[in-house]
Short mmCIF file of C-alpha atoms in Angstrom, two decimals:
data_model
loop_
_atom_site.label_atom_id
_atom_site.label_comp_id
_atom_site.label_asym_id
_atom_site.label_seq_id
_atom_site.Cartn_x
_atom_site.Cartn_y
_atom_site.Cartn_z
CA MET A 1 -1.95 46.13 -126.65
CA ALA A 2 -2.45 44.26 -129.87
CA THR A 3 -5.03 46.25 -131.77
CA GLY A 4 -4.29 45.80 -135.44
CA SER A 5 -4.04 42.58 -137.37
CA GLY A 6 -1.15 41.98 -139.67
CA ALA A 7 0.48 45.27 -138.85
CA ALA A 8 3.69 46.19 -140.58
CA ALA A 9 6.88 45.29 -138.75
CA ALA A 10 7.76 48.93 -138.16
CA ALA A 11 4.35 49.66 -136.70
CA ALA A 12 4.57 46.63 -134.48
CA ASP A 13 7.97 47.73 -133.37
CA ALA A 14 6.69 51.23 -132.63
CA GLU A 15 3.77 49.81 -130.76
CA GLU A 16 6.02 47.55 -128.80
CA LYS A 17 8.21 50.51 -127.97
CA GLU A 18 5.15 52.48 -127.00
CA SER A 19 3.84 49.85 -124.66
CA GLY A 20 7.26 49.24 -123.21
CA SER A 21 7.00 45.52 -123.73
CA ARG A 22 10.52 45.13 -125.11
CA MET A 23 12.96 43.52 -122.77
CA ILE A 24 16.22 45.18 -121.79
CA THR A 25 19.25 43.66 -120.12
CA LEU A 26 21.06 45.52 -117.34
CA THR A 27 24.35 44.12 -116.14
CA SER A 28 25.79 44.78 -112.70
CA ASN A 29 29.48 45.43 -112.06
CA GLU A 30 29.74 41.81 -111.00
CA GLY A 31 28.63 40.74 -114.44
CA LYS A 32 25.20 39.56 -113.38
CA ALA A 33 22.51 40.21 -116.01
CA PHE A 34 19.03 41.42 -115.10
CA VAL A 35 16.33 41.32 -117.77
CA VAL A 36 13.67 43.98 -117.27
CA THR A 37 10.80 45.43 -119.29
CA GLU A 38 11.53 48.59 -121.20
CA ALA A 39 8.85 50.36 -119.14
CA SER A 40 10.80 49.45 -116.04
CA ALA A 41 14.15 50.47 -117.51
CA ARG A 42 12.69 53.79 -118.67
CA GLN A 43 12.31 54.84 -115.04
CA SER A 44 15.99 55.63 -115.42
CA ALA A 45 16.48 58.80 -117.43
CA THR A 46 20.02 57.64 -118.17
CA ILE A 47 18.85 54.44 -119.82
CA ARG A 48 15.79 56.12 -121.34
CA SER A 49 17.93 58.60 -123.26
CA MET A 50 20.23 55.85 -124.46
CA VAL A 51 17.28 53.79 -125.68
CA ASP A 52 15.74 56.82 -127.40
CA ASP A 53 19.04 57.84 -128.94
CA GLY A 54 18.94 54.65 -130.91
CA GLY A 55 19.44 51.39 -130.01
CA CYS A 56 21.99 49.57 -128.08
CA VAL A 57 18.99 47.80 -126.65
CA ASP A 58 20.02 44.43 -127.99
CA LYS A 59 23.45 44.60 -126.46
CA GLY A 60 22.11 45.57 -123.08
CA PHE A 61 23.51 48.06 -120.64
CA PRO A 62 26.52 47.39 -118.44
CA LEU A 63 26.34 49.36 -115.20
CA PRO A 64 29.92 49.48 -113.90
CA ASN A 65 28.97 51.55 -110.84
CA VAL A 66 26.21 49.33 -109.51
CA ASP A 67 26.63 46.00 -107.72
CA SER A 68 24.14 43.15 -108.03
CA LYS A 69 22.48 43.59 -104.66
CA THR A 70 21.87 47.29 -105.28
CA LEU A 71 20.74 46.77 -108.86
CA ALA A 72 18.23 44.12 -107.79
CA ARG A 73 16.72 46.55 -105.30
CA VAL A 74 16.68 49.43 -107.79
CA ILE A 75 14.94 47.19 -110.34
CA GLN A 76 12.37 46.29 -107.72
CA TYR A 77 11.49 49.99 -107.53
CA CYS A 78 11.53 50.46 -111.31
CA ASP A 79 9.34 47.41 -111.89
CA GLU A 80 6.74 48.69 -109.46
CA HIS A 81 6.68 52.19 -110.93
CA GLY A 82 7.25 51.26 -114.55
CA ASN A 83 5.03 48.23 -114.96
CA LYS A 84 2.06 49.20 -112.82
CA GLU A 85 -0.64 51.68 -113.60
CA ALA A 86 -1.22 54.66 -111.35
CA HIS A 87 -4.49 56.04 -112.67
CA THR A 88 -7.01 55.24 -109.98
CA VAL A 89 -6.90 56.35 -106.37
CA ASP A 90 -6.39 52.74 -105.29
CA GLU A 91 -3.48 52.25 -107.70
CA ARG A 92 -1.81 55.39 -106.49
CA ALA A 93 -2.35 54.39 -102.87
CA ALA A 94 -0.78 51.00 -103.59
CA LEU A 95 2.28 52.72 -105.09
CA ALA A 96 2.54 55.07 -102.12
CA LYS A 97 2.35 52.07 -99.81
CA PHE A 98 5.08 50.37 -101.83
CA ASP A 99 7.30 53.45 -101.55
CA LYS A 100 6.72 53.65 -97.83
CA ASP A 101 7.68 50.02 -97.23
CA PHE A 102 10.55 50.26 -99.70
CA ILE A 103 12.16 53.23 -97.97
CA ALA A 104 11.47 51.84 -94.49
CA GLU A 105 13.65 48.84 -95.32
CA LEU A 106 16.45 51.07 -96.61
CA ASP A 107 16.10 53.36 -93.63
CA ALA A 108 16.93 50.40 -91.41
CA ASP A 109 20.10 49.64 -93.39
CA LYS A 110 21.96 52.91 -93.90
CA ALA A 111 24.85 51.33 -95.85
CA PHE A 112 22.37 49.95 -98.36
CA LEU A 113 20.51 53.27 -98.43
CA TYR A 114 23.79 54.87 -99.47
CA ASP A 115 24.32 52.40 -102.33
CA VAL A 116 20.76 52.77 -103.59
CA THR A 117 20.99 56.57 -103.40
CA MET A 118 24.21 56.56 -105.39
CA ALA A 119 22.66 54.24 -107.98
CA ALA A 120 19.49 56.33 -108.23
CA ASN A 121 21.64 59.40 -108.77
CA TYR A 122 23.84 57.69 -111.35
CA LEU A 123 20.89 56.22 -113.23
CA HIS A 124 18.80 59.39 -112.84
CA ILE A 125 15.77 57.66 -111.39
CA GLN A 126 14.02 60.76 -110.22
CA GLY A 127 11.36 59.24 -107.98
CA LEU A 128 13.75 56.89 -106.25
CA PHE A 129 16.35 59.62 -105.79
CA ALA A 130 13.74 61.90 -104.24
CA LEU A 131 12.66 59.08 -101.95
CA THR A 132 16.15 58.25 -100.70
CA THR A 133 17.41 61.83 -100.32
CA GLN A 134 14.26 62.72 -98.39
CA CYS A 135 14.93 59.72 -96.15
CA ILE A 136 18.46 61.01 -95.54
CA ALA A 137 17.15 64.50 -94.76
CA ASP A 138 14.49 63.09 -92.42
CA THR A 139 17.17 61.15 -90.58
CA ILE A 140 19.16 64.35 -90.06
CA LYS A 141 16.25 66.59 -89.02
CA GLY A 142 16.23 67.59 -85.38
CA LYS A 143 19.35 65.58 -84.53
CA THR A 144 22.57 66.83 -82.98
CA PRO A 145 25.78 66.31 -85.00
CA GLU A 146 26.69 63.44 -82.66
CA GLU A 147 23.33 61.75 -83.22
CA ILE A 148 23.74 62.19 -86.98
CA ARG A 149 27.19 60.57 -86.81
CA THR A 150 25.74 57.62 -84.92
CA ALA A 151 22.83 57.26 -87.34
CA PHE A 152 25.12 57.08 -90.38
CA GLY A 153 28.16 55.47 -88.76
CA ILE A 154 30.40 58.46 -89.39
CA GLU A 155 33.66 58.94 -87.51
CA TYR A 156 34.37 62.27 -85.87
CA ASP A 157 37.23 63.81 -87.83
CA LEU A 158 36.84 67.55 -87.31
CA THR A 159 39.95 69.42 -86.25
CA ALA A 160 40.06 71.93 -83.42
CA GLN A 161 40.20 74.63 -86.06
CA ASP A 162 37.01 73.32 -87.70
CA GLU A 163 35.28 73.36 -84.32
CA GLU A 164 36.41 76.93 -83.79
CA GLU A 165 35.07 78.00 -87.18
CA ILE A 166 31.75 76.27 -86.56
CA LYS A 167 31.34 78.15 -83.28
CA GLU A 168 32.21 81.37 -85.06
CA GLU A 169 29.66 80.79 -87.83
CA ASP A 170 26.99 79.82 -85.34
CA THR A 171 27.53 83.10 -83.55
CA HIS A 172 27.20 85.13 -86.71
CA ALA A 173 24.38 83.14 -88.23
CA MET B 1 26.65 60.52 -123.21
CA GLY B 2 29.02 61.43 -120.50
CA ILE B 3 27.17 59.48 -117.90
CA GLY B 4 29.78 56.87 -117.35
CA LEU B 5 27.88 54.05 -118.96
CA SER B 6 29.99 54.20 -122.06
CA LYS B 7 33.25 54.68 -120.23
CA ALA B 8 33.48 51.16 -118.90
CA THR B 9 34.32 48.22 -121.04
CA PRO B 10 31.37 45.90 -120.89
CA THR B 11 33.57 42.87 -120.82
CA ALA B 12 35.80 44.11 -118.04
CA ALA B 13 36.46 41.64 -115.27
CA PRO B 14 33.82 41.98 -112.61
CA ALA B 15 35.02 44.51 -110.09
CA ALA B 16 34.59 42.58 -106.91
CA PRO B 17 33.25 44.98 -104.31
CA PRO B 18 35.61 44.75 -101.37
CA PRO B 19 33.23 45.13 -98.42
CA ALA B 20 35.94 45.87 -95.90
CA SER B 21 37.62 48.67 -97.81
CA ARG B 22 34.44 50.63 -98.44
CA GLN B 23 33.87 51.25 -94.75
CA PRO B 24 33.83 55.06 -94.77
CA LEU B 25 30.58 55.34 -96.65
CA TRP B 26 28.57 58.31 -95.49
CA SER B 27 31.61 60.39 -94.63
CA ASP B 28 32.39 60.24 -98.37
CA LEU B 29 29.00 61.68 -99.34
CA PRO B 30 29.64 63.52 -102.63
CA THR B 31 29.22 67.26 -102.51
CA ASP B 32 26.48 67.40 -105.14
CA LEU B 33 24.46 64.77 -103.31
CA ALA B 34 24.95 66.61 -100.03
CA GLY B 35 23.60 69.69 -101.78
CA VAL B 36 20.40 67.83 -102.66
CA VAL B 37 19.98 66.70 -99.05
CA LEU B 38 20.62 70.24 -97.78
CA LEU B 39 17.88 71.51 -100.08
CA ARG B 40 15.55 69.21 -98.18
CA LEU B 41 16.54 70.79 -94.87
CA PRO B 42 14.69 74.10 -94.64
CA SER B 43 15.60 74.66 -91.01
CA HIS B 44 18.64 76.76 -90.33
CA ALA B 45 19.53 74.67 -87.29
CA ASP B 46 19.59 71.42 -89.28
CA ARG B 47 21.85 72.97 -91.90
CA VAL B 48 24.29 74.15 -89.26
CA ARG B 49 24.31 70.70 -87.65
CA PHE B 50 24.80 69.07 -91.05
CA GLY B 51 27.99 71.12 -91.43
CA SER B 52 29.22 70.00 -88.01
CA VAL B 53 29.11 66.24 -88.63
CA CYS B 54 32.50 65.58 -90.25
CA ARG B 55 35.03 67.20 -92.55
CA GLN B 56 33.49 66.07 -95.83
CA TRP B 57 29.98 67.12 -94.80
CA ARG B 58 31.37 70.39 -93.57
CA HIS B 59 33.10 70.92 -96.89
CA ALA B 60 29.88 70.03 -98.70
CA ALA B 61 27.77 72.34 -96.55
CA THR B 62 30.06 75.29 -97.19
CA THR B 63 30.59 74.70 -100.90
CA ALA B 64 27.44 72.86 -101.94
CA PRO B 65 26.15 73.98 -105.32
CA PRO B 66 23.56 75.25 -106.00
CA PRO B 67 23.66 78.01 -103.43
CA LEU B 68 21.10 77.24 -100.78
CA PRO B 69 18.17 79.56 -100.49
CA PRO B 70 18.12 81.33 -97.14
CA ALA B 71 16.20 79.45 -94.48
CA LEU B 72 13.96 82.50 -94.26
CA PRO B 73 12.14 84.85 -94.78
CA TRP B 74 8.72 84.14 -93.40
CA LEU B 75 5.68 85.82 -94.84
CA ASN B 76 3.26 87.33 -92.36
CA PHE B 77 -0.34 87.21 -93.55
CA HIS B 78 -1.68 89.20 -90.57
CA ASP B 79 -4.44 86.65 -90.17
CA GLY B 80 -2.50 84.54 -87.73
CA THR B 81 -0.63 82.55 -90.35
CA LEU B 82 2.94 82.68 -91.48
CA GLN B 83 4.48 80.98 -94.43
CA SER B 84 8.03 79.71 -94.51
CA PHE B 85 10.24 79.36 -97.54
CA PRO B 86 11.45 77.31 -99.30
CA GLY B 87 9.27 74.68 -97.63
CA GLY B 88 6.21 76.73 -98.34
CA GLU B 89 4.30 75.42 -95.37
CA ARG B 90 1.86 77.89 -93.92
CA ARG B 91 1.72 77.81 -90.14
CA ARG B 92 -0.90 79.10 -87.81
CA PHE B 93 -0.16 80.52 -84.42
CA SER B 94 -3.06 80.33 -82.00
CA SER B 95 -1.64 83.14 -79.92
CA LEU B 96 -1.51 85.42 -82.91
CA ASN B 97 -4.41 87.77 -83.39
CA ARG B 98 -4.68 90.90 -85.42
CA HIS B 99 -3.28 92.93 -82.54
CA THR B 100 -0.15 90.84 -82.41
CA ILE B 101 2.24 91.85 -85.10
CA CYS B 102 5.21 90.08 -86.53
CA ALA B 103 7.75 92.84 -86.46
CA GLY B 104 10.51 91.08 -88.32
CA SER B 105 12.55 87.97 -88.77
CA THR B 106 16.22 87.11 -88.52
CA ALA B 107 18.52 84.86 -90.51
CA ALA B 108 18.60 82.37 -87.65
CA GLY B 109 14.88 81.71 -88.02
CA TRP B 110 13.47 83.89 -85.26
CA LEU B 111 10.33 85.93 -85.59
CA LEU B 112 9.72 88.98 -83.45
CA PHE B 113 6.24 89.42 -82.03
CA ARG B 114 4.73 92.42 -80.34
CA ARG B 115 1.62 91.91 -78.27
CA PRO B 116 -0.18 94.90 -76.79
CA GLY B 117 -1.88 94.97 -73.41
CA HIS B 118 0.10 92.29 -71.66
CA GLY B 119 2.35 94.47 -69.58
CA PRO B 120 5.82 95.52 -70.65
CA ARG B 121 7.52 92.32 -69.56
CA ARG B 122 5.54 90.10 -71.88
CA ARG B 123 5.13 92.49 -74.74
CA HIS B 124 8.03 91.66 -77.03
CA TYR B 125 9.14 88.14 -77.63
CA LEU B 126 11.01 86.06 -80.18
CA LYS B 127 9.64 82.83 -81.44
CA ASN B 128 11.25 80.18 -83.61
CA PRO B 129 8.30 78.84 -85.63
CA LEU B 130 10.14 75.63 -86.51
CA THR B 131 11.05 74.61 -82.99
CA GLY B 132 8.35 76.50 -81.10
CA GLU B 133 11.03 77.98 -78.85
CA VAL B 134 10.09 81.33 -77.29
CA VAL B 135 12.51 83.94 -75.94
CA ARG B 136 11.02 86.75 -73.87
CA LEU B 137 12.74 90.07 -74.32
CA PRO B 138 13.31 92.58 -71.50
CA GLY B 139 10.37 94.92 -70.96
CA HIS B 140 12.49 97.87 -69.92
CA CYS B 141 15.15 99.92 -71.60
CA HIS B 142 17.98 101.98 -70.19
CA CYS B 143 18.37 105.15 -72.16
CA ASP B 144 21.38 107.46 -71.88
CA ASP B 145 19.55 110.43 -73.33
CA PRO B 146 16.58 111.50 -71.13
CA SER B 147 15.52 114.13 -73.66
CA ARG B 148 14.27 111.31 -75.87
CA LEU B 149 11.94 109.95 -73.21
CA ARG B 150 8.46 111.06 -72.23
CA ARG B 151 8.16 114.10 -70.04
CA HIS B 152 8.08 113.39 -66.29
CA HIS B 153 10.16 110.24 -66.73
CA PRO B 154 12.33 109.82 -63.61
CA PRO B 155 15.94 110.34 -64.69
CA GLY B 156 18.20 107.30 -64.56
CA SER B 157 15.42 104.71 -64.41
CA PRO B 158 14.61 102.41 -67.30
CA THR B 159 11.55 103.07 -69.40
CA ALA B 160 8.87 100.60 -70.37
CA TYR B 161 7.69 102.79 -73.21
CA PHE B 162 9.52 101.68 -76.31
CA TYR B 163 8.85 99.74 -79.49
CA ILE B 164 11.13 97.32 -81.24
CA ARG B 165 11.24 98.01 -84.97
CA LYS B 166 13.80 95.51 -86.13
CA VAL B 167 15.76 92.81 -84.40
CA ILE B 168 18.91 90.78 -85.08
CA VAL B 169 19.73 87.62 -83.12
CA CYS B 170 23.44 86.94 -82.87
CA GLY B 171 23.32 83.14 -82.60
CA GLY B 172 25.27 81.26 -79.95
CA GLY B 173 26.27 84.20 -77.80
CA GLY B 174 22.61 85.03 -77.13
CA LEU B 175 23.10 88.70 -77.94
CA VAL B 176 20.08 90.46 -79.41
CA VAL B 177 20.43 93.80 -81.15
CA ALA B 178 17.39 95.90 -81.95
CA ARG B 179 16.35 99.15 -83.51
CA ILE B 180 13.91 100.76 -81.11
CA SER B 181 11.92 103.95 -80.76
CA TYR B 182 10.34 105.45 -77.67
CA SER B 183 6.94 106.20 -79.13
CA HIS B 184 4.68 104.85 -81.83
CA ASP B 185 5.04 107.76 -84.19
CA ASN B 186 8.67 108.50 -83.50
CA ALA B 187 10.88 107.74 -86.46
CA ASP B 188 13.98 108.76 -84.54
CA ASP B 189 15.21 105.26 -83.75
CA VAL B 190 18.15 104.15 -81.65
CA VAL B 191 20.07 100.90 -81.43
CA ALA B 192 19.72 98.83 -78.26
CA CYS B 193 21.06 95.47 -77.18
CA CYS B 194 20.38 92.86 -74.53
CA ARG B 195 21.08 89.27 -73.58
CA PRO B 196 17.69 87.63 -72.97
CA GLY B 197 17.62 85.77 -69.68
CA THR B 198 20.73 87.61 -68.51
CA SER B 199 20.10 91.33 -69.00
CA PRO B 200 17.18 92.72 -66.96
CA SER B 201 16.74 95.50 -69.51
CA TRP B 202 17.86 96.78 -72.90
CA SER B 203 20.81 99.12 -73.16
CA ALA B 204 20.15 101.80 -75.71
CA GLY B 205 22.73 103.95 -77.43
CA PRO B 206 22.36 107.71 -77.83
#
């Protein structure tokens, strides 16, 4: 918010930093650049600490572990949580609704859920990481191992010895 | 610092993601990430099943740092509610009144209930609060030492007068081991075992 008139450059800079209106460039491993608000980028603790540690803001941040498709989706989350207010009941409800729809889409595409989870972990986006890991846990809950394998597309690769050990543990649990 | 951002050269040729070669996705779930998911699975059964999915998940389930908190204990509030940890949800059991006591819990998630005045057969039962599963325990006990039993008890016949103090459920085999006593005020306990659904009565040691 522009409150003062003719403020000193440093103050303006601080204010800009405060309001998160600076723009930051994130680059996917495919070299595609995404320009986001600082408020959005600060959803990532990884980027936040690098911004706070002083400056490579101008150069932008290359993200060698994140592809463009995943980064676009992660930014969608960060934009919603970073750029929007969550003070009123309605605002919070809107965010909760966003989260619900956001995770429902990922839930339907488990390969993409994996990529977004890995990116959220790598970028330390706490809210997103909580959302995706809870989705994974919810998928597992109440299912048999076979059903879990089907849900995530995992091949059965346990040896006879593993099976034996599992039975053993189950008996002593 | 140390987060991998600085490790890569920004100008490196774009690493084309080869879609075909990254097929085994979820079976490569990193151990630390698996640990986070396991923390979100408070039920013992889900954790066991998690470890039975594939080799990597099994490895993760057995080595996942940080050490998982035990799926239990439950707290009994004696007002008909029980609270589970680490989920912290407090559950109410409609069948629980102040005369029904929760006598103990086991690592596999079972709670032992004792209900007076329902006849020996229905008196002791195990309940898994997460699944709602109920296992009725035998109402009679075979005792090798008649001197422990009430006077006038016919020798060789099982007694219905006993109280379970502590119970251990031995998972898949269905064996239940208990510490029992033959009267309310008797501290002289013995160990008994049974297989619910198979054994008609408990077998108590001397």
